[in-house]
Structure formats: structure tokens, C-alpha cells
mmCIF file of C-alpha atoms and ligand atoms in Angstrom:
data_model
loop_
_atom_site.group_PDB
_atom_site.id
_atom_site.type_symbol
_atom_site.label_atom_id
_atom_site.label_comp_id
_atom_site.label_asym_id
_atom_site.label_seq_id
_atom_site.Cartn_x
_atom_site.Cartn_y
_atom_site.Cartn_z
ATOM 1 C CA MET A 1 74.155 71.957 56.935
ATOM 2 C CA ALA A 2 75.223 70.776 60.359
ATOM 3 C CA GLY A 3 75.696 74.174 61.862
ATOM 4 C CA PHE A 4 73.968 77.108 63.481
ATOM 5 C CA PRO A 5 71.117 78.052 63.173
ATOM 6 C CA ASN A 6 69.951 74.488 62.328
ATOM 7 C CA VAL A 7 72.016 73.113 65.137
ATOM 8 C CA ARG A 8 71.197 74.570 68.527
ATOM 9 C CA LEU A 9 72.744 72.508 71.297
ATOM 10 C CA ARG A 10 70.763 74.477 73.870
ATOM 11 C CA ARG A 11 67.501 72.822 72.637
ATOM 12 C CA LEU A 12 68.198 69.730 74.708
ATOM 13 C CA ARG A 13 69.115 71.710 77.827
ATOM 14 C CA ARG A 14 65.926 73.740 78.175
ATOM 15 C CA THR A 15 64.103 71.681 80.823
ATOM 16 C CA GLU A 16 65.141 69.145 83.458
ATOM 17 C CA ALA A 17 63.107 66.487 81.636
ATOM 18 C CA LEU A 18 65.074 67.057 78.422
ATOM 19 C CA ARG A 19 68.385 67.122 80.258
ATOM 20 C CA ALA A 20 67.520 63.892 82.052
ATOM 21 C CA LEU A 21 66.608 62.223 78.740
ATOM 22 C CA VAL A 22 70.021 62.881 77.195
ATOM 23 C CA ARG A 23 72.102 62.487 80.368
ATOM 24 C CA GLU A 24 75.112 60.279 79.629
ATOM 25 C CA ASN A 25 76.263 59.307 83.112
ATOM 26 C CA ARG A 26 74.522 58.758 86.427
ATOM 27 C CA VAL A 27 75.696 57.784 89.876
ATOM 28 C CA GLU A 28 73.599 55.078 91.504
ATOM 29 C CA VAL A 29 73.719 53.861 95.067
ATOM 30 C CA GLY A 30 74.746 50.447 93.747
ATOM 31 C CA ASP A 31 78.046 51.945 92.524
ATOM 32 C CA LEU A 32 79.156 53.041 95.974
ATOM 33 C CA ILE A 33 81.359 51.510 98.655
ATOM 34 C CA TYR A 34 81.549 53.075 102.121
ATOM 35 C CA PRO A 35 84.882 52.917 103.997
ATOM 36 C CA LEU A 36 84.721 52.179 107.737
ATOM 37 C CA PHE A 37 87.401 52.524 110.414
ATOM 38 C CA VAL A 38 87.240 49.935 113.165
ATOM 39 C CA VAL A 39 89.267 50.385 116.361
ATOM 40 C CA GLU A 40 90.091 47.444 118.597
ATOM 41 C CA GLY A 41 88.625 47.794 122.074
ATOM 42 C CA LYS A 42 85.236 48.390 123.666
ATOM 43 C CA GLY A 43 82.771 51.257 123.840
ATOM 44 C CA LEU A 44 84.763 53.506 121.498
ATOM 45 C CA LYS A 45 83.268 55.955 119.013
ATOM 46 C CA GLU A 46 84.929 59.194 117.968
ATOM 47 C CA GLU A 47 84.666 61.579 115.047
ATOM 48 C CA ILE A 48 87.777 62.064 112.912
ATOM 49 C CA THR A 49 88.713 65.747 113.202
ATOM 50 C CA SER A 50 89.740 66.235 109.580
ATOM 51 C CA MET A 51 86.794 64.194 108.243
ATOM 52 C CA PRO A 52 83.578 65.673 109.653
ATOM 53 C CA GLY A 53 80.793 63.080 109.752
ATOM 54 C CA ILE A 54 83.185 60.099 109.684
ATOM 55 C CA PHE A 55 83.699 58.091 112.890
ATOM 56 C CA ARG A 56 86.009 55.410 114.166
ATOM 57 C CA GLY A 57 84.311 52.869 116.370
ATOM 58 C CA SER A 58 85.005 49.606 118.154
ATOM 59 C CA PRO A 59 83.325 46.402 116.912
ATOM 60 C CA ASP A 60 80.741 46.445 119.746
ATOM 61 C CA ARG A 61 79.554 49.894 118.590
ATOM 62 C CA LEU A 62 79.254 49.003 114.894
ATOM 63 C CA SER A 63 75.751 47.548 114.605
ATOM 64 C CA PRO A 64 73.677 50.774 114.401
ATOM 65 C CA GLU A 65 76.040 52.157 111.743
ATOM 66 C CA ILE A 66 75.822 48.919 109.769
ATOM 67 C CA GLU A 67 72.019 48.878 109.902
ATOM 68 C CA ASP A 68 71.998 52.471 108.656
ATOM 69 C CA ILE A 69 74.321 51.643 105.724
ATOM 70 C CA ALA A 70 72.315 48.546 104.792
ATOM 71 C CA SER A 71 69.001 50.409 104.956
ATOM 72 C CA LEU A 72 70.387 52.981 102.506
ATOM 73 C CA LYS A 73 71.051 50.056 100.094
ATOM 74 C CA ILE A 74 74.779 50.729 99.891
ATOM 75 C CA PRO A 75 76.066 47.361 98.649
ATOM 76 C CA ALA A 76 79.417 47.167 100.447
ATOM 77 C CA VAL A 77 81.686 48.513 103.155
ATOM 78 C CA LEU A 78 85.489 48.614 103.008
ATOM 79 C CA LEU A 79 87.069 47.925 106.396
ATOM 80 C CA PHE A 80 90.216 49.397 107.891
ATOM 81 C CA GLY A 81 91.393 48.111 111.256
ATOM 82 C CA ILE A 82 93.270 49.920 113.995
ATOM 83 C CA PRO A 83 94.710 47.348 116.422
ATOM 84 C CA GLU A 84 95.456 47.785 120.132
ATOM 85 C CA LYS A 85 99.051 46.626 119.695
ATOM 86 C CA LYS A 86 101.473 47.453 116.892
ATOM 87 C CA ASP A 87 104.855 45.814 116.338
ATOM 88 C CA GLU A 88 107.691 45.660 113.794
ATOM 89 C CA THR A 89 105.998 43.066 111.564
ATOM 90 C CA GLY A 90 102.377 44.066 112.118
ATOM 91 C CA SER A 91 101.594 40.661 113.629
ATOM 92 C CA SER A 92 98.146 41.709 114.894
ATOM 93 C CA ALA A 93 97.089 41.976 111.219
ATOM 94 C CA CYS A 94 97.217 38.199 110.871
ATOM 95 C CA GLN A 95 95.361 37.096 113.997
ATOM 96 C CA PRO A 96 92.184 35.069 113.392
ATOM 97 C CA ASP A 97 90.498 37.015 116.225
ATOM 98 C CA GLY A 98 92.020 40.411 115.345
ATOM 99 C CA VAL A 99 90.045 43.621 114.999
ATOM 100 C CA ILE A 100 88.944 42.964 111.406
ATOM 101 C CA PRO A 101 87.735 39.373 111.938
ATOM 102 C CA GLN A 102 85.830 40.655 115.015
ATOM 103 C CA ALA A 103 84.238 43.430 112.948
ATOM 104 C CA ILE A 104 83.303 41.077 110.102
ATOM 105 C CA ARG A 105 81.409 38.824 112.521
ATOM 106 C CA VAL A 106 79.486 41.776 113.955
ATOM 107 C CA ILE A 107 78.618 43.087 110.481
ATOM 108 C CA LYS A 108 77.509 39.696 109.182
ATOM 109 C CA SER A 109 75.125 39.257 112.083
ATOM 110 C CA ALA A 110 73.746 42.827 111.809
ATOM 111 C CA ALA A 111 73.292 42.844 108.019
ATOM 112 C CA PRO A 112 74.035 39.529 106.272
ATOM 113 C CA GLU A 113 73.338 40.991 102.818
ATOM 114 C CA LEU A 114 75.892 43.817 103.140
ATOM 115 C CA MET A 115 79.153 42.860 101.420
ATOM 116 C CA VAL A 116 82.305 43.210 103.458
ATOM 117 C CA ILE A 117 85.512 44.153 101.674
ATOM 118 C CA THR A 118 88.703 44.270 103.729
ATOM 119 C CA ASP A 119 91.774 46.400 103.184
ATOM 120 C CA VAL A 120 94.865 44.192 103.194
ATOM 121 C CA CYS A 121 97.903 46.246 104.220
ATOM 122 C CA LEU A 122 100.211 46.300 107.217
ATOM 123 C CA CYS A 123 100.591 50.061 107.736
ATOM 124 C CA GLU A 124 97.954 50.329 110.469
ATOM 125 C CA TYR A 125 99.538 47.387 112.299
ATOM 126 C CA THR A 126 103.273 48.139 112.155
ATOM 127 C CA SER A 127 105.008 50.251 114.819
ATOM 128 C CA HIS A 128 106.913 52.145 112.082
ATOM 129 C CA GLY A 129 103.784 52.768 109.986
ATOM 130 C CA HIS A 130 105.120 51.339 106.718
ATOM 131 C CA CYS A 131 103.107 48.964 104.536
ATOM 132 C CA GLY A 132 105.561 46.094 104.928
ATOM 133 C CA VAL A 133 108.420 44.636 106.931
ATOM 134 C CA VAL A 134 111.358 47.033 107.244
ATOM 135 C CA ASN A 135 114.917 45.807 106.678
ATOM 136 C CA ASP A 136 117.862 48.263 106.830
ATOM 137 C CA GLY A 137 115.480 51.213 106.489
ATOM 138 C CA GLN A 138 113.821 49.732 103.377
ATOM 139 C CA VAL A 139 110.445 48.055 103.015
ATOM 140 C CA ASP A 140 111.302 44.452 102.136
ATOM 141 C CA ASN A 141 108.955 43.386 99.345
ATOM 142 C CA ASP A 142 109.434 39.629 99.429
ATOM 143 C CA ARG A 143 109.394 39.243 103.204
ATOM 144 C CA THR A 144 106.125 41.174 103.303
ATOM 145 C CA LEU A 145 104.301 38.913 100.844
ATOM 146 C CA PRO A 146 103.600 35.904 103.115
ATOM 147 C CA LEU A 147 102.264 38.242 105.816
ATOM 148 C CA LEU A 148 99.821 39.793 103.360
ATOM 149 C CA ALA A 149 98.688 36.332 102.277
ATOM 150 C CA THR A 150 98.073 35.297 105.889
ATOM 151 C CA MET A 151 96.243 38.545 106.588
ATOM 152 C CA ALA A 152 93.960 38.067 103.567
ATOM 153 C CA LEU A 153 93.253 34.471 104.611
ATOM 154 C CA SER A 154 92.276 35.528 108.144
ATOM 155 C CA HIS A 155 89.751 37.953 106.609
ATOM 156 C CA ALA A 156 88.308 35.350 104.238
ATOM 157 C CA ALA A 157 88.055 32.813 107.066
ATOM 158 C CA ALA A 158 86.113 35.354 109.152
ATOM 159 C CA GLY A 159 83.624 35.888 106.309
ATOM 160 C CA ALA A 160 84.988 38.719 104.114
ATOM 161 C CA ASP A 161 83.355 38.765 100.669
ATOM 162 C CA ILE A 162 86.251 40.472 98.847
ATOM 163 C CA VAL A 163 89.848 41.226 99.882
ATOM 164 C CA ALA A 164 91.540 44.422 98.745
ATOM 165 C CA PRO A 165 95.355 44.616 98.935
ATOM 166 C CA SER A 166 96.537 48.252 99.133
ATOM 167 C CA ASP A 167 100.192 47.840 100.078
ATOM 168 C CA MET A 168 101.729 48.133 96.561
ATOM 169 C CA MET A 169 104.227 45.292 97.062
ATOM 170 C CA ASP A 170 105.085 43.545 93.783
ATOM 171 C CA GLY A 171 103.573 40.078 93.533
ATOM 172 C CA ARG A 172 101.047 40.410 96.337
ATOM 173 C CA VAL A 173 98.010 39.582 94.224
ATOM 174 C CA LYS A 174 99.670 36.327 93.164
ATOM 175 C CA VAL A 175 100.476 35.157 96.701
ATOM 176 C CA ILE A 176 97.049 36.165 97.998
ATOM 177 C CA ARG A 177 95.327 34.317 95.127
ATOM 178 C CA GLU A 178 97.418 31.205 95.798
ATOM 179 C CA ALA A 179 96.735 31.348 99.529
ATOM 180 C CA LEU A 180 92.980 31.760 99.042
ATOM 181 C CA ASP A 181 92.826 28.981 96.451
ATOM 182 C CA GLY A 182 94.919 26.642 98.590
ATOM 183 C CA LYS A 183 92.799 27.109 101.709
ATOM 184 C CA GLY A 184 89.316 26.678 100.321
ATOM 185 C CA PHE A 185 88.519 30.240 99.212
ATOM 186 C CA PRO A 186 88.807 30.065 95.410
ATOM 187 C CA HIS A 187 85.487 31.942 95.164
ATOM 188 C CA ILE A 188 86.687 35.063 97.031
ATOM 189 C CA PRO A 189 87.507 37.909 94.594
ATOM 190 C CA ILE A 190 90.525 40.211 94.887
ATOM 191 C CA MET A 191 90.035 43.925 94.332
ATOM 192 C CA SER A 192 93.578 45.224 93.909
ATOM 193 C CA TYR A 193 94.666 48.781 94.477
ATOM 194 C CA ALA A 194 96.498 48.442 91.170
ATOM 195 C CA ALA A 195 97.505 52.048 90.475
ATOM 196 C CA LYS A 196 97.935 53.619 93.883
ATOM 197 C CA TYR A 197 99.873 56.854 93.930
ATOM 198 C CA ALA A 198 102.050 58.331 96.696
ATOM 199 C CA SER A 199 99.551 61.117 97.347
ATOM 200 C CA ALA A 200 99.206 64.091 99.681
ATOM 201 C CA PHE A 201 95.460 63.391 99.679
ATOM 202 C CA TYR A 202 95.812 60.487 102.150
ATOM 203 C CA GLY A 203 96.570 62.912 104.999
ATOM 204 C CA PRO A 204 93.245 62.708 106.884
ATOM 205 C CA PHE A 205 93.128 58.914 106.485
ATOM 206 C CA ARG A 206 96.448 58.581 108.258
ATOM 207 C CA GLU A 207 95.086 60.552 111.194
ATOM 208 C CA ALA A 208 92.057 58.230 111.262
ATOM 209 C CA ALA A 209 94.044 55.020 110.868
ATOM 210 C CA GLU A 210 97.121 56.098 112.852
ATOM 211 C CA SER A 211 99.244 54.928 109.934
ATOM 212 C CA THR A 212 101.632 57.814 109.244
ATOM 213 C CA PRO A 213 105.134 56.409 108.617
ATOM 214 C CA ARG A 214 107.491 57.185 111.541
ATOM 215 C CA PHE A 215 110.369 57.768 109.125
ATOM 216 C CA GLY A 216 110.575 58.460 105.396
ATOM 217 C CA ASP A 217 107.523 58.220 103.164
ATOM 218 C CA ARG A 218 105.808 55.733 100.841
ATOM 219 C CA ARG A 219 107.411 56.881 97.597
ATOM 220 C CA GLY A 220 109.581 53.783 97.452
ATOM 221 C CA TYR A 221 106.523 51.594 96.858
ATOM 222 C CA GLN A 222 103.510 53.744 95.898
ATOM 223 C CA MET A 223 103.441 55.249 92.394
ATOM 224 C CA ASP A 224 104.975 58.538 91.340
ATOM 225 C CA PRO A 225 102.110 60.973 90.567
ATOM 226 C CA PRO A 226 103.423 62.148 87.149
ATOM 227 C CA ASN A 227 103.227 58.626 85.635
ATOM 228 C CA VAL A 228 100.395 57.130 83.637
ATOM 229 C CA ARG A 229 101.994 54.489 81.376
ATOM 230 C CA GLU A 230 103.319 52.869 84.528
ATOM 231 C CA ALA A 231 99.752 52.703 85.876
ATOM 232 C CA LEU A 232 98.770 50.632 82.854
ATOM 233 C CA ARG A 233 101.670 48.243 83.599
ATOM 234 C CA GLU A 234 100.557 47.950 87.230
ATOM 235 C CA VAL A 235 97.034 47.090 86.101
ATOM 236 C CA GLU A 236 98.347 44.550 83.577
ATOM 237 C CA GLN A 237 100.505 42.861 86.226
ATOM 238 C CA ASP A 238 97.722 42.650 88.800
ATOM 239 C CA ILE A 239 95.348 41.151 86.249
ATOM 240 C CA LYS A 240 97.987 38.584 85.255
ATOM 241 C CA GLU A 241 98.390 37.690 88.930
ATOM 242 C CA GLY A 242 94.658 37.148 89.365
ATOM 243 C CA ALA A 243 92.990 40.435 90.305
ATOM 244 C CA ASP A 244 89.230 40.441 89.646
ATOM 245 C CA ILE A 245 88.641 44.172 90.082
ATOM 246 C CA VAL A 246 91.327 46.837 89.629
ATOM 247 C CA MET A 247 91.466 50.228 91.286
ATOM 248 C CA VAL A 248 92.898 53.665 90.641
ATOM 249 C CA LYS A 249 93.578 55.794 93.702
ATOM 250 C CA PRO A 250 93.170 58.705 94.406
ATOM 251 C CA ALA A 251 90.372 59.638 91.991
ATOM 252 C CA LEU A 252 90.092 63.380 91.430
ATOM 253 C CA ALA A 253 93.647 64.268 90.468
ATOM 254 C CA TYR A 254 93.805 61.010 88.457
ATOM 255 C CA LEU A 255 90.692 61.097 86.258
ATOM 256 C CA ASP A 256 92.928 60.749 83.198
ATOM 257 C CA VAL A 257 94.428 57.573 84.662
ATOM 258 C CA ILE A 258 90.930 56.162 85.242
ATOM 259 C CA ARG A 259 90.047 56.925 81.613
ATOM 260 C CA GLN A 260 93.209 55.380 80.208
ATOM 261 C CA VAL A 261 92.784 52.214 82.258
ATOM 262 C CA ARG A 262 89.140 52.003 81.141
ATOM 263 C CA ASN A 263 90.194 52.300 77.496
ATOM 264 C CA VAL A 264 92.505 49.278 77.591
ATOM 265 C CA CYS A 265 91.003 47.049 80.255
ATOM 266 C CA ASN A 266 87.748 45.112 80.366
ATOM 267 C CA TYR A 267 87.892 44.341 84.072
ATOM 268 C CA PRO A 268 85.612 46.097 86.543
ATOM 269 C CA LEU A 269 87.296 49.343 87.551
ATOM 270 C CA ALA A 270 87.052 50.981 90.959
ATOM 271 C CA ALA A 271 88.190 54.482 91.905
ATOM 272 C CA TYR A 272 88.925 55.642 95.449
ATOM 273 C CA ASN A 273 87.654 59.135 96.252
ATOM 274 C CA VAL A 274 90.118 59.457 99.147
ATOM 275 C CA SER A 275 90.098 61.150 102.537
ATOM 276 C CA GLY A 276 91.771 64.399 101.411
ATOM 277 C CA GLU A 277 89.259 64.804 98.591
ATOM 278 C CA TYR A 278 86.458 64.392 101.138
ATOM 279 C CA ALA A 279 88.105 66.787 103.607
ATOM 280 C CA MET A 280 88.433 69.536 100.976
ATOM 281 C CA VAL A 281 84.739 69.424 100.116
ATOM 282 C CA LYS A 282 83.632 69.271 103.757
ATOM 283 C CA ALA A 283 85.908 72.164 104.731
ATOM 284 C CA ALA A 284 84.641 74.409 101.949
ATOM 285 C CA ALA A 285 80.989 73.385 102.408
ATOM 286 C CA GLY A 286 81.268 73.922 106.172
ATOM 287 C CA ARG A 287 82.237 77.546 105.521
ATOM 288 C CA GLY A 288 79.445 78.023 103.034
ATOM 289 C CA TRP A 289 81.905 78.311 100.156
ATOM 290 C CA LEU A 290 80.483 75.352 98.191
ATOM 291 C CA ASP A 291 77.054 73.780 97.812
ATOM 292 C CA GLU A 292 77.871 70.322 99.204
ATOM 293 C CA LYS A 293 75.183 68.368 97.392
ATOM 294 C CA ARG A 294 75.992 69.848 93.996
ATOM 295 C CA ALA A 295 79.751 69.563 94.492
ATOM 296 C CA VAL A 296 79.609 65.933 95.640
ATOM 297 C CA THR A 297 77.211 64.924 92.871
ATOM 298 C CA GLU A 298 79.444 66.605 90.297
ATOM 299 C CA ILE A 299 82.593 64.937 91.651
ATOM 300 C CA LEU A 300 81.112 61.429 91.836
ATOM 301 C CA THR A 301 79.556 61.789 88.371
ATOM 302 C CA ALA A 302 82.928 62.926 86.989
ATOM 303 C CA ILE A 303 84.571 59.804 88.399
ATOM 304 C CA LYS A 304 81.995 57.659 86.585
ATOM 305 C CA ARG A 305 82.327 59.710 83.406
ATOM 306 C CA ALA A 306 86.085 59.111 83.529
ATOM 307 C CA GLY A 307 85.292 55.384 83.371
ATOM 308 C CA ALA A 308 84.964 53.981 86.887
ATOM 309 C CA ASP A 309 82.254 51.377 87.577
ATOM 310 C CA ILE A 310 82.660 51.453 91.345
ATOM 311 C CA ILE A 311 83.385 54.432 93.617
ATOM 312 C CA ILE A 312 84.769 54.086 97.122
ATOM 313 C CA THR A 313 83.744 57.266 98.915
ATOM 314 C CA TYR A 314 83.207 58.729 102.389
ATOM 315 C CA HIS A 315 80.257 60.596 100.829
ATOM 316 C CA ALA A 316 78.430 57.285 100.172
ATOM 317 C CA LYS A 317 75.826 57.580 102.945
ATOM 318 C CA GLN A 318 75.065 61.214 102.179
ATOM 319 C CA MET A 319 74.886 60.524 98.433
ATOM 320 C CA ALA A 320 72.569 57.559 99.028
ATOM 321 C CA ARG A 321 70.230 59.854 101.017
ATOM 322 C CA TRP A 322 70.236 62.493 98.275
ATOM 323 C CA LEU A 323 69.456 59.834 95.656
ATOM 324 C CA GLN A 324 66.513 58.598 97.746
ATOM 325 C CA GLU A 325 65.082 62.142 97.937
ATOM 326 C CA GLU A 326 64.945 62.462 94.131
HETATM 327 C C1 LIG B 1 96.673 51.758 103.474
HETATM 328 C C2 LIG B 1 95.740 52.688 102.821
HETATM 329 C C3 LIG B 1 95.794 54.098 102.728
HETATM 330 C C4 LIG B 1 94.577 54.492 102.161
HETATM 331 C C5 LIG B 1 93.856 53.343 101.902
HETATM 332 N N1 LIG B 1 94.590 52.240 102.289
HETATM 333 C C6 LIG B 1 96.782 55.077 103.186
HETATM 334 C C7 LIG B 1 98.148 55.118 102.678
HETATM 335 O O1 LIG B 1 98.533 54.443 101.718
HETATM 336 O O2 LIG B 1 98.904 55.865 103.297
HETATM 337 C C8 LIG B 1 94.140 55.912 101.932
HETATM 338 C C9 LIG B 1 92.665 56.118 101.885
HETATM 339 C C10 LIG B 1 92.227 57.530 102.023
HETATM 340 O O3 LIG B 1 93.025 58.480 102.054
HETATM 341 O O4 LIG B 1 91.008 57.721 102.083
HETATM 342 N N2 LIG B 1 97.850 51.521 102.850
#
């Protein structure tokens, strides 16, 4: 007799206490990673126009922000660097005293317990804005690999806790793993952007990171949005090459991809709630068209419900504050 009127699903929805008792998914501050843009130079701090509330700052201006993040108990930041000088091969990405190594040292002295994850990709450092070395108008996969390995090593040597390659070159996890192992960093995990799609939702990020390609687009190396079986192959490859954590990116238009990866993979899974997803919510909330707290909570909970363990999000600080108020 499992039917109405014996069954009344509304019984467990009547009060907040009942709803909380049967709630299946929750976002906790410990799930969140906060992305940070660091600009080379001194005395710089500016808000990113298309990402209200998100700033780019130079290493010397980072400490107050870092103390704020650490006091909210956010476990990790994900660093993106914007160098003073860009060139064809993105050589400033590999310098031991480049913008990211400088930032890591500042962060580690301001908040030693805050984990530092670094984005490993050349697009912010190349004059053409592509994620690798360009040869005859094409991004050359194999020539890019050693540069990524050197870049990752310079981050580990400066004190990064995790490195996160986001370039989508084939074989990059393998060369980074070998480089780390060979140079005394076998304990440093790799979080790979395994299934990273060529997405319109990176628009605001490219303004922030000055990484828009000068010609063409990234469809020759990032994934084609209609594909999901291919995402599972990407994840499989990265795990074979030594990834410790795999990521799906973006998150919102790819919740099905997150779920399918979760169903076949026992590795920790991260999802990147990207800049365009943030910008949409902020734009609508700023006009009073959405309740920001409810919308953000719903979005982040949906990403967990889809199967992510870890969420990289520009809402992290705000969400951490809301969770503290509860
Ligand atoms: C670098 C990189 C990008 C993002 C993260 N790492 C941009 C891109 O691939 O163009 C996007 C993050 C965001 O939109 O929040 N390759």
C-alpha cells in the first residue's frame, strides 16, 4: 500500500528541522577553494569589472586578503598569475622568482595553514594568449610539455601544496609527475583540469587574467561542449598519468558530466564554478532579479549533488560568511 494517502511526501517538508534531518547534500566551507588573481608589480589592487567583488592585486597587497580567507576557514586558494612581461613562449611562467613564486612566499608567511594550489598554464604568460607554444598557427603539444613541467616545478619549489594543470595538452600530467618526482617533490599532488571544455563562460576570467587569445580560439585543445564520453576518456588518461584529483570545468552547464565522472571514478572530484557563472549571478542579483544567497547556495549544493567533492568558486568567501551566520 505504498501510495497516497498512506504516503505523503510533504510530511518530511513541514518544518526546517524535519527538512534538515532528511537533507541529502550540504555545502561546507571545507569543500571550497577560492581563486585569486595576482598581478606582478607593486601597490596594485583593482576590481575586475565583470566580476564584482573580485580583485586583482600585486603580491605586496595580498596579506590582508589572505588573512581574511584563512579566518573564514577556507582551506585553499587557487592562484593565477599575470606577469609584467609576456613573450612567445611564456618564459616568465617558469622563473623561480616570477609572480606566482612571489605570491606563494607572501601567502605562506601570512597564513601558513592555508593551502596554495597553483594554476599551471601558459596563456597568461604568452604574448599570443594561447595555452602553449605556437608553431605555424597551431599550439604545439609536445613542445609545450617541458615548459609546463618547469612551471610546475617552480611553483613546488616556492612552496605550492598542489599544482593544477589547466592547459589541456595531452601528456602534461605525466611530464609534471615525472618532473616533481625527479626533483624531490614526490609528495606534491596534481589536481588536473581533466575535462575542461572550450566554454563561453570563461569570458570574465580572460578580462581578469589578460589571457584572451590574439588569434583563433581554444577549440583545438579544450573539449567540445557536446561530448561526455570523451570526458570520461580524459579523466581515465589523467589518472593513468598520475593525477590525484580530477576536475570538470565549467560546472553548471556540465552537471551531467560531473555525475558521469563520479559514477565511474573513485578519485576525488573537483568542479570549477567559473567566472561567467559567477558574473551571471552577480549581474542578476545586482539588479534585484535574484536573491543572491539563495541562488548561490542552490548552485553550489547542485554541484555537490551532481557528485563533486570540491568546488572552486569565486563565491567562496561570501558562502563561508553565510555558513558562519547559520
Ligand atoms: C587558463 C584557465 C582559464 C580558466 C582557468 N584556467 C581560462 C581559459 O581556459 O581560457 C577559466 C576560469 C574561469 O573562467 O573562472 N587556461
